[in-house]
Coordinates of C-alpha atoms and ligand atoms in Angstrom, one line a residue:
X1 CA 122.8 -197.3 143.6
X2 CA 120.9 -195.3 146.0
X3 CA 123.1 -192.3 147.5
X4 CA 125.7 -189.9 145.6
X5 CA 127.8 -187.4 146.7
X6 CA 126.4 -183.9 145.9
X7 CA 129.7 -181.8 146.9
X8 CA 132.0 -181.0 149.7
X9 CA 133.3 -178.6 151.7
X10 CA 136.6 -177.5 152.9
X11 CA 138.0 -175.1 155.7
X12 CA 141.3 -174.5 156.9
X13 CA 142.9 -172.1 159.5
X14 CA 144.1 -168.9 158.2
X15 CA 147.7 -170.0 159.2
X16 CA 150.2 -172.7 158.2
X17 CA 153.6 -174.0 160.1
X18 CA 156.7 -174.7 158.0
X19 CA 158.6 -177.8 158.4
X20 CA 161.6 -174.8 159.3
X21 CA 159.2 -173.1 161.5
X22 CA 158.5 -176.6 163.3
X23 CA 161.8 -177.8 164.1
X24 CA 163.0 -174.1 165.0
X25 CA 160.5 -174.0 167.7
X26 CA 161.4 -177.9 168.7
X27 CA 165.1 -177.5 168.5
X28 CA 164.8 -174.7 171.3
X29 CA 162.8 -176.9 173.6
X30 CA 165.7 -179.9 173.5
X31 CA 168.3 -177.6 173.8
X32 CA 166.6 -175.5 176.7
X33 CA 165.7 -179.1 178.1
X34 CA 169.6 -180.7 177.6
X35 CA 170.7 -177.5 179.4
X36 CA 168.3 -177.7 182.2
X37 CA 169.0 -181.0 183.3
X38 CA 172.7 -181.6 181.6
X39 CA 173.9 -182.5 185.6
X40 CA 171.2 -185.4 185.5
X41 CA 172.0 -186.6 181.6
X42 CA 176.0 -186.4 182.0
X43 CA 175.0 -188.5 185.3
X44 CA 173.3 -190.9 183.1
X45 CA 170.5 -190.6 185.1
X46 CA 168.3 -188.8 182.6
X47 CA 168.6 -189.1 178.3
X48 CA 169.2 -186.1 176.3
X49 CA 166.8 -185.2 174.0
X50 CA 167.3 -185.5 170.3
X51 CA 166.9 -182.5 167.8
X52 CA 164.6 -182.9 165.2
X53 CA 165.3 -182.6 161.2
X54 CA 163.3 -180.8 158.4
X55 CA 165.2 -183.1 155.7
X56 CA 164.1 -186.2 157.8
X57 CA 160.7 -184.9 158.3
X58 CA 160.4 -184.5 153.9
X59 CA 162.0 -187.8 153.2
X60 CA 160.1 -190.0 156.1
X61 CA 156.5 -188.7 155.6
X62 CA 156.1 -186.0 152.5
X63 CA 154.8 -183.1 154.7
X64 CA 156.3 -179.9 153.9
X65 CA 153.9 -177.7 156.0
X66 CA 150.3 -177.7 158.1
X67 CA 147.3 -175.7 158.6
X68 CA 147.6 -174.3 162.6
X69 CA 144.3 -173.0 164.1
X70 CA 147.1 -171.6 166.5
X71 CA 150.6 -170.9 165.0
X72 CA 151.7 -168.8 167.7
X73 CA 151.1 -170.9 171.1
X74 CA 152.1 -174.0 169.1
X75 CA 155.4 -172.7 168.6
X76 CA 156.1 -170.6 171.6
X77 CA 158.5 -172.8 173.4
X78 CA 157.4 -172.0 176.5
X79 CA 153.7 -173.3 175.8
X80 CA 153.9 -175.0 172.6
X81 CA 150.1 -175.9 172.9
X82 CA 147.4 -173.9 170.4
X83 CA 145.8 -171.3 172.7
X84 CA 142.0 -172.2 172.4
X85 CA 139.9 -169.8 175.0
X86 CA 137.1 -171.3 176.8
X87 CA 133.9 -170.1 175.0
X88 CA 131.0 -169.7 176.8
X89 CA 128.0 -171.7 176.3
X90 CA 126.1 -169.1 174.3
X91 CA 128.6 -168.9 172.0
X92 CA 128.9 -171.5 169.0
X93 CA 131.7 -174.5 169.7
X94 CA 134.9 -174.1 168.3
X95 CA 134.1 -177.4 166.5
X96 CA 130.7 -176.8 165.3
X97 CA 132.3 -173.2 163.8
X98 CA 134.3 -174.8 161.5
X99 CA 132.1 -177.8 160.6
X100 CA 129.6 -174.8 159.9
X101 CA 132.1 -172.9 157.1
X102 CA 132.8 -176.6 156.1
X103 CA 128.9 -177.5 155.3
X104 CA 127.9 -173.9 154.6
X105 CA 130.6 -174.3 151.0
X106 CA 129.4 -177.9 150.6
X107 CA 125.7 -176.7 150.5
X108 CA 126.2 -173.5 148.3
X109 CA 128.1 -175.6 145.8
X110 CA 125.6 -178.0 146.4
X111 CA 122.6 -175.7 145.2
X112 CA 120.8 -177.1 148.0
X113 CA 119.3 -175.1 151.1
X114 CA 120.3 -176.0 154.2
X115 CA 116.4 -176.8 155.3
X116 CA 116.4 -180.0 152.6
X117 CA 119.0 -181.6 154.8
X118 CA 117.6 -184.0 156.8
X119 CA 120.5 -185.5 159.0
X120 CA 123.6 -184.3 160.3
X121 CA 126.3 -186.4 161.4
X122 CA 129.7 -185.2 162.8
X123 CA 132.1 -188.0 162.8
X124 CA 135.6 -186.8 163.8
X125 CA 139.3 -188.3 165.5
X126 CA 138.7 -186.4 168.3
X127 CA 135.3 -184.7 169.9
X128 CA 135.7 -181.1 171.9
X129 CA 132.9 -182.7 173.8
X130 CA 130.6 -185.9 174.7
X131 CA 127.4 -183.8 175.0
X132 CA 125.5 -182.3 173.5
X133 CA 126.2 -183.7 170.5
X134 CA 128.3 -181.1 168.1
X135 CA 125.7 -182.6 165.4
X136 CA 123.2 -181.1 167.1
X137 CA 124.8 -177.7 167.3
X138 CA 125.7 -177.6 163.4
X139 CA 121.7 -178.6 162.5
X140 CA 120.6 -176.4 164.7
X141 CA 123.0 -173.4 163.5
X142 CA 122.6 -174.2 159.7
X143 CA 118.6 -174.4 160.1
X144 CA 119.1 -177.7 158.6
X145 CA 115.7 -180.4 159.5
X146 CA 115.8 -184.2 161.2
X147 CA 118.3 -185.4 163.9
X148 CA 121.9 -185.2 164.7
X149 CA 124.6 -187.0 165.9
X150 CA 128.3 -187.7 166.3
X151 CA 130.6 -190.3 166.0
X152 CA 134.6 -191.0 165.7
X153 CA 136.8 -193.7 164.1
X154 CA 139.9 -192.2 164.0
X155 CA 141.4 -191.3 160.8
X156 CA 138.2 -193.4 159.2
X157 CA 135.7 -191.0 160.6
X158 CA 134.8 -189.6 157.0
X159 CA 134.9 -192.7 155.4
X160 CA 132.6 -194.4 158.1
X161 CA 130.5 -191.7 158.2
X162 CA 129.7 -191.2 154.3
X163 CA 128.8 -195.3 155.0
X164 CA 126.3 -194.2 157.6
X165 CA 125.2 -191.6 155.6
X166 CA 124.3 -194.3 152.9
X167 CA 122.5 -196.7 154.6
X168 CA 120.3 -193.7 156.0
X169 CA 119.3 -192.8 152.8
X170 CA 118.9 -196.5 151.7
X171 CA 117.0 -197.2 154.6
X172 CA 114.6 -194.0 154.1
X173 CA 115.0 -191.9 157.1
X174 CA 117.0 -189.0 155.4
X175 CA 117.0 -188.4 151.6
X176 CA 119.9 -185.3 152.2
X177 CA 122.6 -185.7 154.9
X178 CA 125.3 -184.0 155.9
X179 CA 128.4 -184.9 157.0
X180 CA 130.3 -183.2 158.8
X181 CA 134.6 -183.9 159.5
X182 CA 136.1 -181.1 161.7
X183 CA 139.7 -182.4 162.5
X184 CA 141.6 -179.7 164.9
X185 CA 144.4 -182.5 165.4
X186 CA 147.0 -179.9 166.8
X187 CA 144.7 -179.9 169.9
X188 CA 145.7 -183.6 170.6
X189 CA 149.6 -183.5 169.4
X190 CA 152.4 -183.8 171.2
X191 CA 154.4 -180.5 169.8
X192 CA 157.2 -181.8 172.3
X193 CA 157.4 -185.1 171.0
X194 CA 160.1 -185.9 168.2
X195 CA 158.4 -188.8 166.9
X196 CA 155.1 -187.4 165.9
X197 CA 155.4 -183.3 166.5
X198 CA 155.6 -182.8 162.5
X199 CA 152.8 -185.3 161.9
X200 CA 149.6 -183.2 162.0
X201 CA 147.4 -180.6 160.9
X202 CA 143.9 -178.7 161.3
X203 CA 141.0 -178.7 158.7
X204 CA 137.4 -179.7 158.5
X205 CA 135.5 -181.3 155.5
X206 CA 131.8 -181.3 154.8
X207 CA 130.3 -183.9 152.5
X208 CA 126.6 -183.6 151.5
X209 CA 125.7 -187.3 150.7
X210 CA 122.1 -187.2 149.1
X211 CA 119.7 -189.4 147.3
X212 CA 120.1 -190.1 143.5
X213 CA 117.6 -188.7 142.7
X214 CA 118.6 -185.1 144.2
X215 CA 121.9 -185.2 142.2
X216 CA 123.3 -181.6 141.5
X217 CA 125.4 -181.5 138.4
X218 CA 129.0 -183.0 138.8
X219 CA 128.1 -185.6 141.6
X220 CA 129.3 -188.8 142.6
X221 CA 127.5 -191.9 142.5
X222 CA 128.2 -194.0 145.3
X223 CA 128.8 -197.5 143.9
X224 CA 129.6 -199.6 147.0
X225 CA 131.2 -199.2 150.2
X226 CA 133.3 -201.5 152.5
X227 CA 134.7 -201.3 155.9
X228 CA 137.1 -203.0 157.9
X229 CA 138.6 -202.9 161.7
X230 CA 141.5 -204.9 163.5
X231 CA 142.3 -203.9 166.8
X232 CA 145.3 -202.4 167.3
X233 CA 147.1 -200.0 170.2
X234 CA 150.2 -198.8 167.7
X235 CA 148.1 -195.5 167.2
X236 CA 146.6 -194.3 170.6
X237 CA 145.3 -191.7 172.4
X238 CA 144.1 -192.5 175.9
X239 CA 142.1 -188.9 176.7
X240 CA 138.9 -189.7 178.0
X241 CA 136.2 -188.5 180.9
X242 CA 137.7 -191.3 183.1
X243 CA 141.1 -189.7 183.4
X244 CA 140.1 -187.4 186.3
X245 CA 139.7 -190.6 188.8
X246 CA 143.9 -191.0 188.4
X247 CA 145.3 -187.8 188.9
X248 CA 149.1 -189.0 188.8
X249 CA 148.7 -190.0 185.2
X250 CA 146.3 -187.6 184.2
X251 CA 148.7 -185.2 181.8
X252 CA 150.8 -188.2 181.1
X253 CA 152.0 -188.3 177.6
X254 CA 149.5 -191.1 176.4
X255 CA 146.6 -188.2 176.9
X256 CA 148.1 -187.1 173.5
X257 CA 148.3 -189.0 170.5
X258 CA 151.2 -191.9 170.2
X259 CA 152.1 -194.1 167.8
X260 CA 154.6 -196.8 166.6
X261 CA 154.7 -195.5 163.5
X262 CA 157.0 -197.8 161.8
X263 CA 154.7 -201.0 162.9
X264 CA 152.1 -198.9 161.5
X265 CA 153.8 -198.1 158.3
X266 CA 154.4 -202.2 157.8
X267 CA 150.8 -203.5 159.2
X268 CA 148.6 -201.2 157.7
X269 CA 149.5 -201.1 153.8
X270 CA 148.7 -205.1 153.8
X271 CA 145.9 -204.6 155.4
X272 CA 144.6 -201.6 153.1
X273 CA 145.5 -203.0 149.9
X274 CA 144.3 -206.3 150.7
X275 CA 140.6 -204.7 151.4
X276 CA 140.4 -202.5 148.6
X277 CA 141.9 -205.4 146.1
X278 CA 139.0 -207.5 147.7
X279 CA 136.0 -205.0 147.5
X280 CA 137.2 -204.4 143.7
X281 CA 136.8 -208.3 143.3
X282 CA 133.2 -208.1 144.6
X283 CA 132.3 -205.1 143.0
X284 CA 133.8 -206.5 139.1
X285 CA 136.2 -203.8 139.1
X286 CA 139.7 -204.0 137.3
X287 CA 142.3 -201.7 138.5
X288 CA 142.3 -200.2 134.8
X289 CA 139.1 -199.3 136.0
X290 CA 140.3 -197.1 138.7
X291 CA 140.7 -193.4 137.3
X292 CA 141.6 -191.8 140.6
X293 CA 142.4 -193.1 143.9
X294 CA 142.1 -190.1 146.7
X295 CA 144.1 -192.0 149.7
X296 CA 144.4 -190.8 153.1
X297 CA 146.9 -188.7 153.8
X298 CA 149.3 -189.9 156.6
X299 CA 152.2 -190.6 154.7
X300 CA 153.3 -190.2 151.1
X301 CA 155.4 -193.7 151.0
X302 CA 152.3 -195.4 152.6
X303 CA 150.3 -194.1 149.5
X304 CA 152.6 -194.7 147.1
X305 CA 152.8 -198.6 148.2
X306 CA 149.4 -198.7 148.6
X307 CA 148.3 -197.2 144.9
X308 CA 151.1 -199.6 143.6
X309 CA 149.3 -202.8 145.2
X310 CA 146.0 -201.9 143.9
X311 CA 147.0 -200.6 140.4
X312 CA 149.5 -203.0 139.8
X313 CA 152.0 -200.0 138.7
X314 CA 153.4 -196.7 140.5
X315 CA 150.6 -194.6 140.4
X316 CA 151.0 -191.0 139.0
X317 CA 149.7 -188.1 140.8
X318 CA 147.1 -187.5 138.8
X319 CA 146.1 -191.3 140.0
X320 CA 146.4 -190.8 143.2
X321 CA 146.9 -187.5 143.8
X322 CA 149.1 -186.0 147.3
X323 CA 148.0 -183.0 149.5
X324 CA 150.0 -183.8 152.6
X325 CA 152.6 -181.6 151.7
X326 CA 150.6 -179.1 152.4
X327 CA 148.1 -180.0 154.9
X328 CA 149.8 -182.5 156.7
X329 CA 148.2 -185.5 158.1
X330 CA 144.4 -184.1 158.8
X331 CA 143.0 -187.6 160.0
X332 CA 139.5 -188.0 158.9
X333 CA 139.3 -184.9 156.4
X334 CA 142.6 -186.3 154.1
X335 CA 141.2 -188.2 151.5
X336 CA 138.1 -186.1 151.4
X337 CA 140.4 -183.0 151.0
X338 CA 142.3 -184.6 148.0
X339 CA 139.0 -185.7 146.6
X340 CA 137.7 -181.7 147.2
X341 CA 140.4 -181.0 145.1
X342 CA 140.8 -183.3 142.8
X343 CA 138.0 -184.6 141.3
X344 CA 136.7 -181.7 139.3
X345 CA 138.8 -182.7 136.2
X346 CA 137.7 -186.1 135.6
X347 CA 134.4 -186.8 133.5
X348 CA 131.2 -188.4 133.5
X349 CA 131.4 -192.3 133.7
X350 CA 135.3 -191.9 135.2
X351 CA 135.6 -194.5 138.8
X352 CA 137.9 -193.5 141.8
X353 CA 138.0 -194.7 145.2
X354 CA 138.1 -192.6 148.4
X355 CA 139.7 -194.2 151.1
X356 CA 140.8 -193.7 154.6
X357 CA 143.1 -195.9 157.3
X358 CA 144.4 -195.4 160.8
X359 CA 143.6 -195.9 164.4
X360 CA 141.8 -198.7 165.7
X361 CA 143.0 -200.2 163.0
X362 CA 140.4 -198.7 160.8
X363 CA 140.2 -198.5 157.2
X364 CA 137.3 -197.6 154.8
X365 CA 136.4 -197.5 151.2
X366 CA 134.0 -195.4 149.0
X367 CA 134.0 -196.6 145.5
X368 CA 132.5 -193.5 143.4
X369 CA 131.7 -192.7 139.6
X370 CA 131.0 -189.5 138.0
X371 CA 127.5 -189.1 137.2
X372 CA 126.4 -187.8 133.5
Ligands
COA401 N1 163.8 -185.8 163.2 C1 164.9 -186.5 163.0 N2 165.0 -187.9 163.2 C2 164.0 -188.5 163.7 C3 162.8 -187.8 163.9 C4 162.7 -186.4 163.7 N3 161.6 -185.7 163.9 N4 161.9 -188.7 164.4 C5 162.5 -189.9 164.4 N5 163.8 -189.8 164.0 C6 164.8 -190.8 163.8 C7 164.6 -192.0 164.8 O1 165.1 -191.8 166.0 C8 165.3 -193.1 164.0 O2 166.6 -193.0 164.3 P1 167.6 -194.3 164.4 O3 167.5 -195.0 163.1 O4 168.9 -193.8 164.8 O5 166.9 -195.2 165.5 C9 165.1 -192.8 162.6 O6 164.8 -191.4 162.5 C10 164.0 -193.5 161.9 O7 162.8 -193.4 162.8 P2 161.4 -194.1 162.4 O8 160.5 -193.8 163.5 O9 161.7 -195.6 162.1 O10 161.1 -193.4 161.0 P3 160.1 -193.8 159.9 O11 160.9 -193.9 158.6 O12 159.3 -195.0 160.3 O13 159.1 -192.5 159.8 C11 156.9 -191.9 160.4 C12 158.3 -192.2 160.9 C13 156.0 -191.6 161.6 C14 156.9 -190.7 159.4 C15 156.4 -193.2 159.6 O14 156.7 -194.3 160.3 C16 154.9 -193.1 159.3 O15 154.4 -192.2 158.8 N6 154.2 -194.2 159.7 C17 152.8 -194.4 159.5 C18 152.1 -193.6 160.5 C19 150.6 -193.5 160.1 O16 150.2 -193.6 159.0 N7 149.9 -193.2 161.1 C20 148.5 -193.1 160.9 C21 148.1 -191.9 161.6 S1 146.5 -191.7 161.1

């Protein structure tokens, strides 16, 4: 056991949406839209669109509200996009901002000054950029030492990332790193799209992974870590440099994010359980041995089948404790923001598990214990 986690960091936007606020602003849209083209839909040549529901929104997914980085163009129906200004380039990156207010609480509960870190990585669902890297830009703006650099696996950014952060460590080339999750998902949803307009929300996470022997009071041993992909197109989002050489599909609705969510519901929670039950075989755990499991946060039935697989009973939430009511799904940063949370309480020698799943498939695991 080589790396623990020394503390983490959380920011959030100063503004949140209401489920109400949501489906107002949605509501308005398919009506405005049904009346626009009602000639075309009464032909049968065009569908109406379908309202959305606040009580179908609670019951299918848990979320009850979501951190906005902008409330006001994300509702305005005749936008409903967040209004993010070009900055230019002597300014700081929108990104790197908030990873920076992410890192800067991590380090300060941390004790540790930013010059000790050696590494930065940002590992995010989506990147504002692909150079250079927003890594780069958070080292270089938090003084911290070493190199930089980014990388994205979806809702498993964090997860993958803390790995990475590990094997640095192990390997010698860093004893402090940082990591850095900034997840500004309203960017890349789809506020017009019934099926996933509710879905997510905007926060960033820092975690300060470090070498045992640097260990702050209150930190995390990292007792093992497993990682697992299966290719998958039921959550995708087809953005990329390479969309400017088609310009007819170029704002097509798969530049945002999709997803078959109900294929994603079934195929994941097999896959998630089955990987964490594994890794606990490996690693001589027994689910009485689990004190806390901080899950993603995509979907509160998801977890609740999940944490029922790998404890063998439904799990309280003290076990596995929810925050998507009021975040919302924040890809990378959710089970790092219930483990910011939620981990305070337990005590020394106490084992949890952090672990994240979505696009790609992805899914990773971060088995943890309280240090003395
Ligand atoms: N308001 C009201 N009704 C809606 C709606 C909305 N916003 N969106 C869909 N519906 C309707 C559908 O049209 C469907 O109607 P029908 O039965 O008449 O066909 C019905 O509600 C059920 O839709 P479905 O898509 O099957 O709902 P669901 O129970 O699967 O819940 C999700 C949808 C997205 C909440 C759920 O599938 C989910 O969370 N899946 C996992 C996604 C995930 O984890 N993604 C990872 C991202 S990191």
């Amino acid at each position: 056991m080589t790396a623990v986690i020394s503390a983490t960091g959380l920011w959030t936007p100063p503004n949140s949406i209401t489920n109400t606020e949501l489906v107002a602003s949605f509501n308005a849209y398919v009506e405005r839209y049904n009346a626009e083209y009602a000639t075309e839909i009464a032909a049968g040549a065009r569908q109406a669109l379908q309202p959305s529901s606040v009580a179908f929104i609670e019951k299918a997914s848990g979320i009850k509200h979501r951190y906005a980085l902008d409330k006001e163009g994300s509702l305005d129906v005749n936008r409903m996009v967040p209004r993010i200004p070009q900055r230019p380039h002597e300014q700081i990156s929108l990104m790197a901002e908030v990873s920076v207010k992410a890192a800067k609480q991590a380090l300060e509960r941390a004790g540790r000054d930013p010059a000790d870190v050696g590494a930065v990585i940002c590992s995010c669902s989506s990147l504002q950029r692909p150079y250079p890297a927003l890594a780069i830009e958070v080292q270089n703006e938090l003084g911290a030492s070493g190199f930089g650099y980014d990388m994205n696996v979806a809702c498993s950014s964090a997860t993958f990332a803390i790995q990475n952060a590990t094997d640095i460590i192990r390997a010698g080339h860093a004893r402090s790193v940082l990591v850095v999750n900034p997840e500004l998902c309203t960017g890349h949803l789809n506020f017009r799209d019934r099926d996933t307009h509710f879905i997510f929300g905007d926060a960033a996470v820092a975690i300060l992974v470090e070498h045992v022997d640097m260990a702050p009071p209150g930190a995390w041993t990292i007792l093992g870590t497993r990682l697992k992909t299966v290719f998958s197109n039921n959550i995708r989002n087809d953005f990329g440099f390479l969309n400017r050489g088609d310009e007819a599909h170029r704002d097509d609705p798969d530049k945002l994010i999709t997803q078959q969510g109900r294929k994603v519901f079934k195929e994941v929670i097999p896959l998630v359980a089955e990987m964490i039950i594994e890794q606990m075989a490996t690693m001589d755990l027994k689910p009485s041995d689990m004190r806390r499991l901080w899950l993603h946060q995509a979907n509160s039935n998801m977890n609740r089948l999940i944490a029922e697989r790998v404890l063998g009973h439904e799990a309280s939430q003290d076990e596995a404790p929810t925050v998507l009511d009021v975040y919302g799904n924040t890809a990378g940063a959710g089970s790092i923001i219930a483990f910011h949370h939620h981990n305070a309480d337990l005590k020394a020698g106490d084992k949890g598990l952090i672990c994240s799943f979505g696009a790609g498939y992805s899914a990773g695991s971060i088995f943890v214990q309280k240090a003395g």
